[in-house]
Tab-separated table of C-alpha atoms and ligand atoms in Angstrom:
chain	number	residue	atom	x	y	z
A	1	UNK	CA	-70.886	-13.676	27.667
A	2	UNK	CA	-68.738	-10.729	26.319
A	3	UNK	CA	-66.762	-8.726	28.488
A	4	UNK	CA	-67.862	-5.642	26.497
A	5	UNK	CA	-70.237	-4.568	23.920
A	6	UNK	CA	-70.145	-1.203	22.189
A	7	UNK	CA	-73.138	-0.229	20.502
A	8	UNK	CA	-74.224	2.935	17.871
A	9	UNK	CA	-70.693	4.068	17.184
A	10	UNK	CA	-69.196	5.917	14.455
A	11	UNK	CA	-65.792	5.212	13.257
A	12	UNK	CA	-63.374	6.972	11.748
A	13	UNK	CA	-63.241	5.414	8.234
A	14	UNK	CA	-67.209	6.458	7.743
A	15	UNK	CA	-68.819	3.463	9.200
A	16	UNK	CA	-72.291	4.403	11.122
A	17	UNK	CA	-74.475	2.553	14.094
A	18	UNK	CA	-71.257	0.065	14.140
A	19	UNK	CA	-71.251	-2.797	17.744
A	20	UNK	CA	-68.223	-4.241	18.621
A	21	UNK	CA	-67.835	-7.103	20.948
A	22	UNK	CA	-65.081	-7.370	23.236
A	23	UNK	CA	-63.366	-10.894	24.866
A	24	UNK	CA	-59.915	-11.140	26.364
A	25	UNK	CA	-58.985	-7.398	26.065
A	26	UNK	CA	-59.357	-8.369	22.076
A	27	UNK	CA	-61.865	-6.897	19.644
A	28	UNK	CA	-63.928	-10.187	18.476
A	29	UNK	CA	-66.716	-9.035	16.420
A	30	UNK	CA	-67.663	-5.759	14.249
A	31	UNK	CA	-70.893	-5.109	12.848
A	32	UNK	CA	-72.640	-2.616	11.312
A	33	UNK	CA	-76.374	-2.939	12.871
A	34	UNK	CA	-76.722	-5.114	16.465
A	35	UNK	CA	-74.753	-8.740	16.714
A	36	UNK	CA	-77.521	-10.405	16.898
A	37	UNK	CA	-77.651	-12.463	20.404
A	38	UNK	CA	-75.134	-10.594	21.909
A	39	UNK	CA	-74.501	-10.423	25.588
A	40	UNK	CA	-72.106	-8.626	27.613
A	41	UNK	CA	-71.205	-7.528	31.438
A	42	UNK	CA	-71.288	-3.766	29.882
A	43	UNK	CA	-72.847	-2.190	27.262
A	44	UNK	CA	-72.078	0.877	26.275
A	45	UNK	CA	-74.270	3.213	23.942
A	46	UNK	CA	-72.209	5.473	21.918
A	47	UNK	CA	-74.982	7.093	20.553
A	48	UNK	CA	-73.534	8.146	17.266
A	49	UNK	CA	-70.061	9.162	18.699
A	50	UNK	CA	-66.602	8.568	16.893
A	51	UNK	CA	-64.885	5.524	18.297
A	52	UNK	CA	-61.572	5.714	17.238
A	53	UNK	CA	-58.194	3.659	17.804
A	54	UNK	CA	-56.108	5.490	20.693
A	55	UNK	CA	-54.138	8.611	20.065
A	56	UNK	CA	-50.474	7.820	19.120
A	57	UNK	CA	-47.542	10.406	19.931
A	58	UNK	CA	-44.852	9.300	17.183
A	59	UNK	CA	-42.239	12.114	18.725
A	60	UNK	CA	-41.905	13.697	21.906
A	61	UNK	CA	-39.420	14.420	24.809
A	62	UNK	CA	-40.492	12.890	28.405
A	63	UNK	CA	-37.135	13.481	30.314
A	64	UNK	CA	-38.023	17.333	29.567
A	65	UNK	CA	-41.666	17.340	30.171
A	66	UNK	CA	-43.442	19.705	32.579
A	67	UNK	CA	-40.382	21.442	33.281
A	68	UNK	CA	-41.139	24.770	32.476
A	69	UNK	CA	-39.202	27.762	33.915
A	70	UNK	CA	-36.604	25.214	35.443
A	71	UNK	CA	-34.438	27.013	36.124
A	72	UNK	CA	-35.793	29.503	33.576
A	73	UNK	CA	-37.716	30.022	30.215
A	74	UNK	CA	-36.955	30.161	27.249
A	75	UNK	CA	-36.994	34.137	26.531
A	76	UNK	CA	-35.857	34.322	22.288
A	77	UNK	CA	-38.300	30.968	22.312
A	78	UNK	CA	-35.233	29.647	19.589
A	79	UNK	CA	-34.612	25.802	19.479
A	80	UNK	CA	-30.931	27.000	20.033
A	81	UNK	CA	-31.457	28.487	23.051
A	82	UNK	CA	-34.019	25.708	23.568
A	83	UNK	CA	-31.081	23.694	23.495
A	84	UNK	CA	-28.771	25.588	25.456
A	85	UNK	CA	-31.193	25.713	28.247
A	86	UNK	CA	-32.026	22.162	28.304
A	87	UNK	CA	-27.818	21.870	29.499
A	88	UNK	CA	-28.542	24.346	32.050
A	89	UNK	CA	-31.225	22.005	33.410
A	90	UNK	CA	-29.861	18.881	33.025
A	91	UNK	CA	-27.118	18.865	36.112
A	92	UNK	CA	-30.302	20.107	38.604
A	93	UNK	CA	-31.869	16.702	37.114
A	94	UNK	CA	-32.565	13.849	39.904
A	95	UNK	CA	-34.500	11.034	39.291
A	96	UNK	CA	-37.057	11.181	41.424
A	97	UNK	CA	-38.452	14.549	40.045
A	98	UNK	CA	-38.076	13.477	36.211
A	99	UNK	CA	-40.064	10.210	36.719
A	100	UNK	CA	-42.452	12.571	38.936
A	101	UNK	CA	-43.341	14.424	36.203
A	102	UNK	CA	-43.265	11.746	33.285
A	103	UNK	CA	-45.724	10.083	35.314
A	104	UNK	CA	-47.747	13.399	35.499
A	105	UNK	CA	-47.624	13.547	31.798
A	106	UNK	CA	-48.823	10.010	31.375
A	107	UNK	CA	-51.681	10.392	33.350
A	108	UNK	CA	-52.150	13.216	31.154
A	109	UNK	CA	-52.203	11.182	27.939
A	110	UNK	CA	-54.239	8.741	29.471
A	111	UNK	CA	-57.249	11.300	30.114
A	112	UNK	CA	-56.344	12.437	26.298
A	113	UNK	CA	-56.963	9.014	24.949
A	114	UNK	CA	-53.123	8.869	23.987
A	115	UNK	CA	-51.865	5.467	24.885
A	116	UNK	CA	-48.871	5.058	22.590
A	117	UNK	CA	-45.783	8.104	22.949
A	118	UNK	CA	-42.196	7.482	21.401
A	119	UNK	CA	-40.450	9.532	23.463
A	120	UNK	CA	-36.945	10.728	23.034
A	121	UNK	CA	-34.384	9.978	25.992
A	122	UNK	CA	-30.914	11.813	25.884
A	123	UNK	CA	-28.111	9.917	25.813
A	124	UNK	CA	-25.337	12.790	25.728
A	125	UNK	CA	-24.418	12.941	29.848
A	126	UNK	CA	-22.102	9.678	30.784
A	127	UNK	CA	-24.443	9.219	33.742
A	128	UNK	CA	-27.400	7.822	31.261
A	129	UNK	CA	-29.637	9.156	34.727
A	130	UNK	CA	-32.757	10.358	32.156
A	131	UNK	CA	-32.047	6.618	30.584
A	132	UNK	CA	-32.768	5.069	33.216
A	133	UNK	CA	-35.005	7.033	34.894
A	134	UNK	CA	-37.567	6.740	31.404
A	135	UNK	CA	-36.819	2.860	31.255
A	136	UNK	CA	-38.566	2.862	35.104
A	137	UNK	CA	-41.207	4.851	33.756
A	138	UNK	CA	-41.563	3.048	30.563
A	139	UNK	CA	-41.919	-0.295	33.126
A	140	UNK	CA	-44.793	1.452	35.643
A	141	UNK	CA	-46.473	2.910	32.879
A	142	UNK	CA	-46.836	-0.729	30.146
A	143	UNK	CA	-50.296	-1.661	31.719
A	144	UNK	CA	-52.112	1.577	30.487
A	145	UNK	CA	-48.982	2.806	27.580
A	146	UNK	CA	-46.923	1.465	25.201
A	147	UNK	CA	-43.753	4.277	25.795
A	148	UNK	CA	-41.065	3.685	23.263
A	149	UNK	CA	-38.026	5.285	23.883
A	150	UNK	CA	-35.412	6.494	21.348
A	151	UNK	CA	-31.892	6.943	22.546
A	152	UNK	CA	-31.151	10.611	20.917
A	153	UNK	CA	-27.693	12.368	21.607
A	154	UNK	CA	-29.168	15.717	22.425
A	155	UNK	CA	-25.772	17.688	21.892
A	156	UNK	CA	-24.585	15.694	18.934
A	157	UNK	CA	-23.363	12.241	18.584
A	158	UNK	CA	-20.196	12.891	17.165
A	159	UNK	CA	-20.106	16.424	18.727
A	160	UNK	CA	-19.954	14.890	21.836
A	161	UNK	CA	-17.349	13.379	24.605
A	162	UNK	CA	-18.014	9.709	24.579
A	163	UNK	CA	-21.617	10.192	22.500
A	164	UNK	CA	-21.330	6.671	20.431
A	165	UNK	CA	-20.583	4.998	23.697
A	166	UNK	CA	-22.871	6.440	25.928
A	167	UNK	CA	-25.882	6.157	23.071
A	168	UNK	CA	-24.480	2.000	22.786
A	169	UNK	CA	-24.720	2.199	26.646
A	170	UNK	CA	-28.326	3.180	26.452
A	171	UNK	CA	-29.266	0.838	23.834
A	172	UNK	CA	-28.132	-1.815	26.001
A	173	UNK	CA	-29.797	-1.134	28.988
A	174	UNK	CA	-32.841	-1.824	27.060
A	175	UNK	CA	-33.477	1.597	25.115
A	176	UNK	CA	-35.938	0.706	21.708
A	177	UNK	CA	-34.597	2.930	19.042
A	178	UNK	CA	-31.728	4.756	17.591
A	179	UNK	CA	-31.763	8.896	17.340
A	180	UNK	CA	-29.869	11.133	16.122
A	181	UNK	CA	-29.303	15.154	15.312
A	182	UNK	CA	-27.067	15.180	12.179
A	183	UNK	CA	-27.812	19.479	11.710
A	184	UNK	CA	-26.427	20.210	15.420
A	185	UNK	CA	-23.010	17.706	14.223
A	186	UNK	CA	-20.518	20.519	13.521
A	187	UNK	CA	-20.484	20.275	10.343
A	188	UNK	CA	-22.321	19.033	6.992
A	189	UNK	CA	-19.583	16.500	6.924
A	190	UNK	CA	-19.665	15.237	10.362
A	191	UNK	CA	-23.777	15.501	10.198
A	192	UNK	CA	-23.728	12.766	7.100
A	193	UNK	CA	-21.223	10.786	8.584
A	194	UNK	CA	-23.149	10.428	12.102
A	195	UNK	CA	-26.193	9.058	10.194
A	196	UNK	CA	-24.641	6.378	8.148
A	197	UNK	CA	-22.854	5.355	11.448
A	198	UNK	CA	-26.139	5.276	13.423
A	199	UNK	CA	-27.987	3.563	11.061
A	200	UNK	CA	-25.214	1.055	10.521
A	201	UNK	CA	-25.628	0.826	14.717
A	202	UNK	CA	-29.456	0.324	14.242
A	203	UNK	CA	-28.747	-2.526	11.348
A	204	UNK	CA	-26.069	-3.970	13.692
A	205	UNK	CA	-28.642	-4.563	16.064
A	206	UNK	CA	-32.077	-5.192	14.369
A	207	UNK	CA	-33.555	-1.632	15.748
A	208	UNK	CA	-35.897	0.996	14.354
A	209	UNK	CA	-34.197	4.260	13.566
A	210	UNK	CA	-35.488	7.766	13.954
A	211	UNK	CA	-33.485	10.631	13.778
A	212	UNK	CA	-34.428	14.534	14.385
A	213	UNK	CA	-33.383	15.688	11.165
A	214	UNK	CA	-32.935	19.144	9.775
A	215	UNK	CA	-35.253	21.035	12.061
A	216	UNK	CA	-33.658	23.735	10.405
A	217	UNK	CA	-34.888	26.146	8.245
A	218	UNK	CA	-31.481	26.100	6.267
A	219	UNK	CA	-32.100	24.832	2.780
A	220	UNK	CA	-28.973	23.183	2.135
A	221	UNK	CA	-29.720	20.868	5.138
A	222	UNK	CA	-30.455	17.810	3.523
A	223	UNK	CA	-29.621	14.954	5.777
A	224	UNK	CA	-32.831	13.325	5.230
A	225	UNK	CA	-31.424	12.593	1.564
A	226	UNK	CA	-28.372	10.765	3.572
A	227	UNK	CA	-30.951	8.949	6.006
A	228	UNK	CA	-33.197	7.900	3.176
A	229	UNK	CA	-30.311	6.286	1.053
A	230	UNK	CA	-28.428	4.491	4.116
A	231	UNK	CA	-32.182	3.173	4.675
A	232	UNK	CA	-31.937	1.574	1.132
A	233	UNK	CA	-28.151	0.875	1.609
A	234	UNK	CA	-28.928	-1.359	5.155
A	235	UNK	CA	-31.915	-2.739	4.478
A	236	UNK	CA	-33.900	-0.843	6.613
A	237	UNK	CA	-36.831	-0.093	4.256
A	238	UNK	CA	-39.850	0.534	6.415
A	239	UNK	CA	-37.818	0.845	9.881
A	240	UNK	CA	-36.911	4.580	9.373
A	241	UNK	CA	-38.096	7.844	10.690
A	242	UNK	CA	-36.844	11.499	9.824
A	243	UNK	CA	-38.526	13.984	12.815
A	244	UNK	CA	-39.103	17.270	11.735
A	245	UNK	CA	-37.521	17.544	8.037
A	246	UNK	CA	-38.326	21.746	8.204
A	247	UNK	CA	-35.821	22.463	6.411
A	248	UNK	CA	-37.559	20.722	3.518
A	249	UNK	CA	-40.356	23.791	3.613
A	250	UNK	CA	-37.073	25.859	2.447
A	251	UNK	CA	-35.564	23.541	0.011
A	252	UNK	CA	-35.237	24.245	-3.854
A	253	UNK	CA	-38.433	22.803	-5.523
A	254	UNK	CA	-36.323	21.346	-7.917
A	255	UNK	CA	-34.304	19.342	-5.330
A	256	UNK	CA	-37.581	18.672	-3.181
A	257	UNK	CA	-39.283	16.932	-6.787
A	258	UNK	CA	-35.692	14.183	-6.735
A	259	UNK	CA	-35.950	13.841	-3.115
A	260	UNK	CA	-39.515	12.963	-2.386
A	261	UNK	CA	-39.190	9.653	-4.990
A	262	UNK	CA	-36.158	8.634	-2.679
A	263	UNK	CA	-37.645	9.139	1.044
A	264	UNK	CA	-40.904	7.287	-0.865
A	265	UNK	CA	-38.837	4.007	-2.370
A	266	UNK	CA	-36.696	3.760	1.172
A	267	UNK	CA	-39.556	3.571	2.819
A	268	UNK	CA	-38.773	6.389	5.418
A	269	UNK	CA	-41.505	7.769	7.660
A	270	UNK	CA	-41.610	12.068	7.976
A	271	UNK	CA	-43.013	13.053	11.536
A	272	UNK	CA	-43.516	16.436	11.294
A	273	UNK	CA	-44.339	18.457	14.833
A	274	UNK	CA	-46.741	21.035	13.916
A	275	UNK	CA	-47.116	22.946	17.064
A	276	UNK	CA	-43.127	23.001	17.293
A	277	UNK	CA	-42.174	23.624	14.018
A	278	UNK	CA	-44.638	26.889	13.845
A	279	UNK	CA	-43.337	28.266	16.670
A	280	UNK	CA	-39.342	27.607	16.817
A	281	UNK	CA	-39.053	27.799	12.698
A	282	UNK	CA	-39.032	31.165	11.078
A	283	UNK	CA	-37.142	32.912	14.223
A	284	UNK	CA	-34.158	34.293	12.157
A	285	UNK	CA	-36.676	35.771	9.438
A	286	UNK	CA	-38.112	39.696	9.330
A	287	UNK	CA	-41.043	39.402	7.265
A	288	UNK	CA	-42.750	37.339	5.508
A	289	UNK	CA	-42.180	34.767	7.957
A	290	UNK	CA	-42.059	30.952	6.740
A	291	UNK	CA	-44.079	28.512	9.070
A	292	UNK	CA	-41.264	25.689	8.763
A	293	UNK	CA	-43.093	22.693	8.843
A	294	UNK	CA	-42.204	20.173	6.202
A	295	UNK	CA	-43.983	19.453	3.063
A	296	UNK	CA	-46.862	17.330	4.468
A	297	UNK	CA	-49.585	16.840	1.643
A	298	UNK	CA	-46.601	16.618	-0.829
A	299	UNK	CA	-44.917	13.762	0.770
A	300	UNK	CA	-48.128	12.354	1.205
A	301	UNK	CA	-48.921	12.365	-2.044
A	302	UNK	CA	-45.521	10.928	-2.962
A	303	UNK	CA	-46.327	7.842	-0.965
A	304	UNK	CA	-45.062	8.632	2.231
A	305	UNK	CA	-45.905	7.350	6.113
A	306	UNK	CA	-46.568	10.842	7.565
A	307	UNK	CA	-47.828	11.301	10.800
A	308	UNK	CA	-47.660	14.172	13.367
A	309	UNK	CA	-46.203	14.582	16.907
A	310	UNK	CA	-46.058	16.830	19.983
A	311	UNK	CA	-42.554	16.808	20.761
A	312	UNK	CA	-42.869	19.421	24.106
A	313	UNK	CA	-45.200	20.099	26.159
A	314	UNK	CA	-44.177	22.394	28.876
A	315	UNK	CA	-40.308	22.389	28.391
A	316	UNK	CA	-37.010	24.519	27.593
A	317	UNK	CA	-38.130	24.623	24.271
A	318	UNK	CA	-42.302	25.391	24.697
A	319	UNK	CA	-44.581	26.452	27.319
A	320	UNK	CA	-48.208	25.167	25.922
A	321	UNK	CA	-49.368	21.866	25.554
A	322	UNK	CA	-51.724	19.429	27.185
A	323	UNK	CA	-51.084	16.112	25.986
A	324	UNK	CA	-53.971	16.385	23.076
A	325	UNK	CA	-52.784	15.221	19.740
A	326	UNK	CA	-56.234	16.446	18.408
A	327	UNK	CA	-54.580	19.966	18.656
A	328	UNK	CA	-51.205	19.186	17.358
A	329	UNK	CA	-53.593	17.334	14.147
A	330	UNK	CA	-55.431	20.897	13.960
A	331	UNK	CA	-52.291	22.927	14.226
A	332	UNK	CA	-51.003	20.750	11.340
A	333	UNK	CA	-54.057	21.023	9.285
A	334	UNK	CA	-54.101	25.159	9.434
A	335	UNK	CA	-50.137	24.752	8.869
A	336	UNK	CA	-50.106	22.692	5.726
A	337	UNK	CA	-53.583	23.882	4.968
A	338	UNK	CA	-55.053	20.868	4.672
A	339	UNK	CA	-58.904	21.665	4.993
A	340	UNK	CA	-60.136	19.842	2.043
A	341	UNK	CA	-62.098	16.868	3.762
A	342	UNK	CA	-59.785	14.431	2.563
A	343	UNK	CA	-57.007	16.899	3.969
A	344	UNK	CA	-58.790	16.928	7.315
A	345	UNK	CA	-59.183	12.826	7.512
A	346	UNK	CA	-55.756	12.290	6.460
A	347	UNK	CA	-54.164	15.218	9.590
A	348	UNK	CA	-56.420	12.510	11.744
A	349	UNK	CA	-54.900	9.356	10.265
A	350	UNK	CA	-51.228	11.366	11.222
A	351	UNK	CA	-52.071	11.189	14.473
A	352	UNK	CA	-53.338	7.911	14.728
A	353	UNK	CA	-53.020	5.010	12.070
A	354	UNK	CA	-49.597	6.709	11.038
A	355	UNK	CA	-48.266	7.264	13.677
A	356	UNK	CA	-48.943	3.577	15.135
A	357	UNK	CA	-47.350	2.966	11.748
A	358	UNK	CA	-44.065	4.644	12.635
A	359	UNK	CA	-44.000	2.660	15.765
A	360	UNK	CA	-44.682	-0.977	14.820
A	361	UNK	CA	-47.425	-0.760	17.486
A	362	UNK	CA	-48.773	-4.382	17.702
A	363	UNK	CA	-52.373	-5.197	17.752
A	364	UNK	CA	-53.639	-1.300	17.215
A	365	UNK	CA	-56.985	-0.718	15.014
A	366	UNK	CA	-60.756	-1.314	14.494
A	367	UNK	CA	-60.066	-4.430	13.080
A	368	UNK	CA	-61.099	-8.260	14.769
A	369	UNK	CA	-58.101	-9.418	15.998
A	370	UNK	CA	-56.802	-6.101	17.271
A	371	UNK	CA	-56.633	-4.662	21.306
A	372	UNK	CA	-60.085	-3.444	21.963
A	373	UNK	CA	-58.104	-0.270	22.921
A	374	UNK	CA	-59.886	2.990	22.240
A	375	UNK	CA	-61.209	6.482	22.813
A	376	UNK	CA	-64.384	7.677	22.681
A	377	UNK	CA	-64.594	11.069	21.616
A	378	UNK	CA	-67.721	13.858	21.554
A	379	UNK	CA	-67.897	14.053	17.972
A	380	UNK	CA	-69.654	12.465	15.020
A	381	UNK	CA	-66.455	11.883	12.598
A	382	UNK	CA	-62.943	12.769	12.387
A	383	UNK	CA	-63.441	16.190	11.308
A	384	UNK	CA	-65.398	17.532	14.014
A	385	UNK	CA	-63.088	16.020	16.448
A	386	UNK	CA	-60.219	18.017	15.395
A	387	UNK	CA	-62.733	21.122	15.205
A	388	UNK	CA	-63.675	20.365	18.571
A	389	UNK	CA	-60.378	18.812	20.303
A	390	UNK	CA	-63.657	17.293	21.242
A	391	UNK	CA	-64.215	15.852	24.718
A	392	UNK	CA	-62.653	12.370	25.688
A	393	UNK	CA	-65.979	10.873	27.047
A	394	UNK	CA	-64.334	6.998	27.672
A	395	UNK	CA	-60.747	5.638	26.990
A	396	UNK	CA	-60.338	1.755	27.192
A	397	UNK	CA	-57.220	-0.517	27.380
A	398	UNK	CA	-56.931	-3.380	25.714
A	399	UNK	CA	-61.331	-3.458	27.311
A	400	UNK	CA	-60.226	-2.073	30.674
A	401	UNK	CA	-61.966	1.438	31.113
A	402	UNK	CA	-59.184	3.839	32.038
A	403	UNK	CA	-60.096	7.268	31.920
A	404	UNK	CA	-63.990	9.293	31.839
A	405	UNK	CA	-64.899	12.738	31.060
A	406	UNK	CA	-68.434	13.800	31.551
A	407	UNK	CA	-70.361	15.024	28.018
A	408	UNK	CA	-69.556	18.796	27.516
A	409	UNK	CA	-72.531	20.676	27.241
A	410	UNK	CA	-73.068	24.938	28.198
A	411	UNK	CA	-76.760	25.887	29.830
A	412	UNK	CA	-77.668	28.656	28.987
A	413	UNK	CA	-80.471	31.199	30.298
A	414	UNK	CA	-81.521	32.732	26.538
A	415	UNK	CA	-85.188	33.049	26.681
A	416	UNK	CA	-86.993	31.061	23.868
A	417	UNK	CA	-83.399	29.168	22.913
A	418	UNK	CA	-82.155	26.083	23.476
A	419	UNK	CA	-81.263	24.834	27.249
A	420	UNK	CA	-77.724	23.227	25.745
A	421	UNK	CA	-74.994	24.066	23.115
A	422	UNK	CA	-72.669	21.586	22.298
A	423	UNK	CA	-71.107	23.215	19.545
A	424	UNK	CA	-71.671	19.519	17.478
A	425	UNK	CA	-73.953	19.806	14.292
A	426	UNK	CA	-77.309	18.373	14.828
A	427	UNK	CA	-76.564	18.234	18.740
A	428	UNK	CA	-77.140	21.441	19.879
A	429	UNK	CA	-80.282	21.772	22.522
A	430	UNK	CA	-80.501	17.565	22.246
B	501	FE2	FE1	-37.831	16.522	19.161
C-alpha cells in the first residue's frame, strides 16, 4: 500500500497524465499513464496541473525580513541607504522579534511552495545575536525547510572591527556558508583581497562560498573575475556563488566576452535578484535608465548555473514581496527579456532546478529516488505558471501535505457567458 499516489499531472519538463507513487516520504515510481495495480491511503487527481519540484530561494536576507518601516523606510530606495538603514535597525534588534518574523516568513514560503531559502545572516556586530537567532530558526523550521544560512559581513569584512573573527565565530557555531561584499571593502584593493581570503576560509574548511558581488552598477567592478579564479586556484569548482554580478549589465562587451569563459570553466554559479536589481540599480542614472541585472541568457548560454532569488521582502532595502519566486522568475523574464519559450522554461528552471543546484540540496527532483517534495500549482506547464504566479493548490514534504489553497476561479453574472474564468487556456467556464 502506498502512502501516496498522484495521478494526471503535468510536469515541468513536458511530461503529460504522469502518476507518481509515494513510500517513505520518497518518490518510488513515475509513469506516464496509471501504475498499473497501484494502491494508496490518498490519491490525488491533478487533473492536468503542473507538479513541480518545490520552489528554491538561492539568496535572500531572513534577519531583515518583514521589517519594514523599522524604525523607518527607505525614502531614496538606494542599496546605500538600504545599507545605512539596516545599522540604524540593527541595535533595536532582540531575538525574540527577529525569529518572530523569520518564522512569519517561513510560513509564508511554505503556503508559496518554497521549501528551500539560503538566507544571508550578518556577521558584522560582535554579538553574532541575528547568528544565532537564524541558527534557532533554521532548527524549528528543518521539518517543513531546508534554511541554509550564509555568514555575510554586511558592512565589509575587512572594513570592519573584528569582521574575520566574528564571520569565523559564526561559522563555528554552525553557520553553512561563507559570504562576502568585496564592492562595499574600501577599496578595489581591499575588495580582491577579502575574496581570496574568504575563499581560502571556505577551502580551509570544506564550505560552499557565495559572495554578494558587485551589485554595483560600476563597470570597473569586477570582483567576480577575482572570485571565479580563486574558485579555480582552491579547488572549489562547482562550490561557488557570485549574488547579484549587476555590474556585469555595465561592463565593456569586450571584457564581458573573456570573462564569461572564466566564471563558465570555474564552475561559479550567478544568482541574479531580479526584483532587487530593477529597483535599487540604475538610481544614480537620469535617463535612459539601465535595469542592472546581470547578463542572464548570456551566461547561460556560456554554460553557466544561473538561477534567481528574492533577496528582500519587506526590509530596509524593499517594501514588496510575498515570498513567491514565481514573481521574482517573471520579473526576471521581462528583465532579461527572456520570452522565447525556451527563455520562459529556463527563468522557471532559475528558480527551481538551479537554484537547488546552487545549494547542494539533497534528494530534490521528479526523479525515483528523490523526496516526494512538491507543489502543485494551477497551471498546465511552466509558462503559464509564471503568467499566472498561479495558485499553490497543494504543497507536500518529503509526502506530508503542508500547505492548501482552494482552486482560483471568478463567477461572474454576464448573461449568456461562462459561470467561471480562470484565466488558464482551455479552463475557462470548465
Ligand atoms: Fe543580498
Amino acid at each position: 500500500m502506498l502512502d501516496l499516489l498522484i495521478t494526471h499531472a503535468s510536469l515541468p519538463d513536458g511530461r503529460s497524465n504522469v502518476s507518481i507513487a509515494v513510500q517513505n516520504g520518497k518518490i518510488t515510481q513515475i509513469s506516464e499513464g496509471p501504475i498499473s495495480g497501484a494502491q494508496a491511503r490518498e490519491t490525488v487527481d491533478a487533473a492536468g496541473c503542473l507538479l513541480s519540484p518545490p520552489f528554491v530561494d538561492p539568496h535572500f536576507h531572513m534577519d531583515a525580513t518583514l521589517s519594514y518601516g523599522l524604525p523607518r523606510v527607505n525614502e531614496s530606495g538606494t542599496l546605500l541607504e538600504g545599507i545605512a538603514l539596516w545599522g540604524e535597525l540593527k541595535p533595536l534588534l532582540t531575538a525574540e522579534a527577529l525569529i518572530e518574523r523569520a518564522l512569519t516568513y517561513c510560513d509564508w514560503a511554505v503556503a508559496r511552495g518554497l521549501l528551500a531559502i539560503r538566507s544571508h545572516v550578518d556577521t558584522s556586530d560582535a554579538s553574532l545575536l541575528a547568528v544565532d537567532a537564524l541558527l534557532e530558526v533554521k532548527k524549528r523550521v528543518a521539518p517543513y525547510i531546508d534554511l541554509q544560512l550564509v555568514a555575510f559581513p554586511q558592512d565589509g569584512v575587512l572594513r570592519t572591527k573584528d569582521g574575520v573573527d566574528n564571520l569565523k565565530r559564526a561559522l563555528d557555531k554552525g553557520v553553512d556558508v561563507v559570504g562576502g561584499i568585496p564592492h562595499f571593502e574600501r577599496t578595489m584593493a581591499d575588495g580582491a583581497a577579502s575574496v581570496k581570503l574568504l575563499c581560502e576560509i571556505a577551502a580551509e574548511r570544506g564550505l560552499l562560498v557565495d559572495m554578494h558581488c558587485d551589485e554595483s552598477d560600476d563597470p570597473l567592478s569586477r570582483h567576480i573575475e577575482t572570485l571565479s579564479f580563486e574558485a579555480q586556484r582552491l579547488g572549489l569548482q562547482g562550490r561557488v556563488s557570485g549574488s547579484h554580478c549587476t555590474s556585469m549589465h555595465s561592463m565593456d562587451n569586450y571584457y564581458v566576452s573573456k570573462l564569461l569563459p572564466l566564471i563558465a570553466e570555474s564552475g561559479v554559479s550567478v544568482i541574479a535578484n531580479p526584483l532587487i536589481n530593477i529597483t535599487l540599480q540604475g538610481r544614480h542614472d537620469t535617463y535612459p535608465k539601465r535595469r542592472g541585472m546581470t547578463r542572464v541568457p548570456e551566461l547561460m548560454a556560456a554554460g553557466v548555473n544561473v538561477a534567481f532569488g528574492n533577496d528582500c521582502v519587506m526590509d530596509p532595502w524593499y517594501g514588496m514581496g510575498s515570498a513567491d519566486l514565481l514573481e521574482v522568475a517573471h520579473m526576471g523574464l521581462h528583465v532579461a527579456q527572456m520570452t522565447s519559450q525556451k527563455g520562459i522554461r529556463q527563468c522557471f528552471e532559475a528558480v527551481t532546478t538551479n537554484a537547488a543546484k546552487v545549494m547542494h540540496l539533497k534528494g530534490y527532483g521528479l526523479e525515483v529516488g528523490c523526496d516526494a517534495s512538491f507543489v502543485l500549482l494551477q497551471a498546465r506547464d511552466p509558462a503559464e505558471a509564471i503568467r499566472l504566479r498561479a495558485n499553490r493548490l497543494k504543497v507536500w514534504k518529503k509526502g506530508v501535505l503542508l500547505a492548501e489553497t482552494p482552486e482560483v476561479a471568478t463567477k461572474l453574472n454576464t448573461a449568456g457567458r461562462p459561470e467561471r474564468v480562470t484565466f488558464q487556456i482551455g479552463k475557462a467556464g470548465a
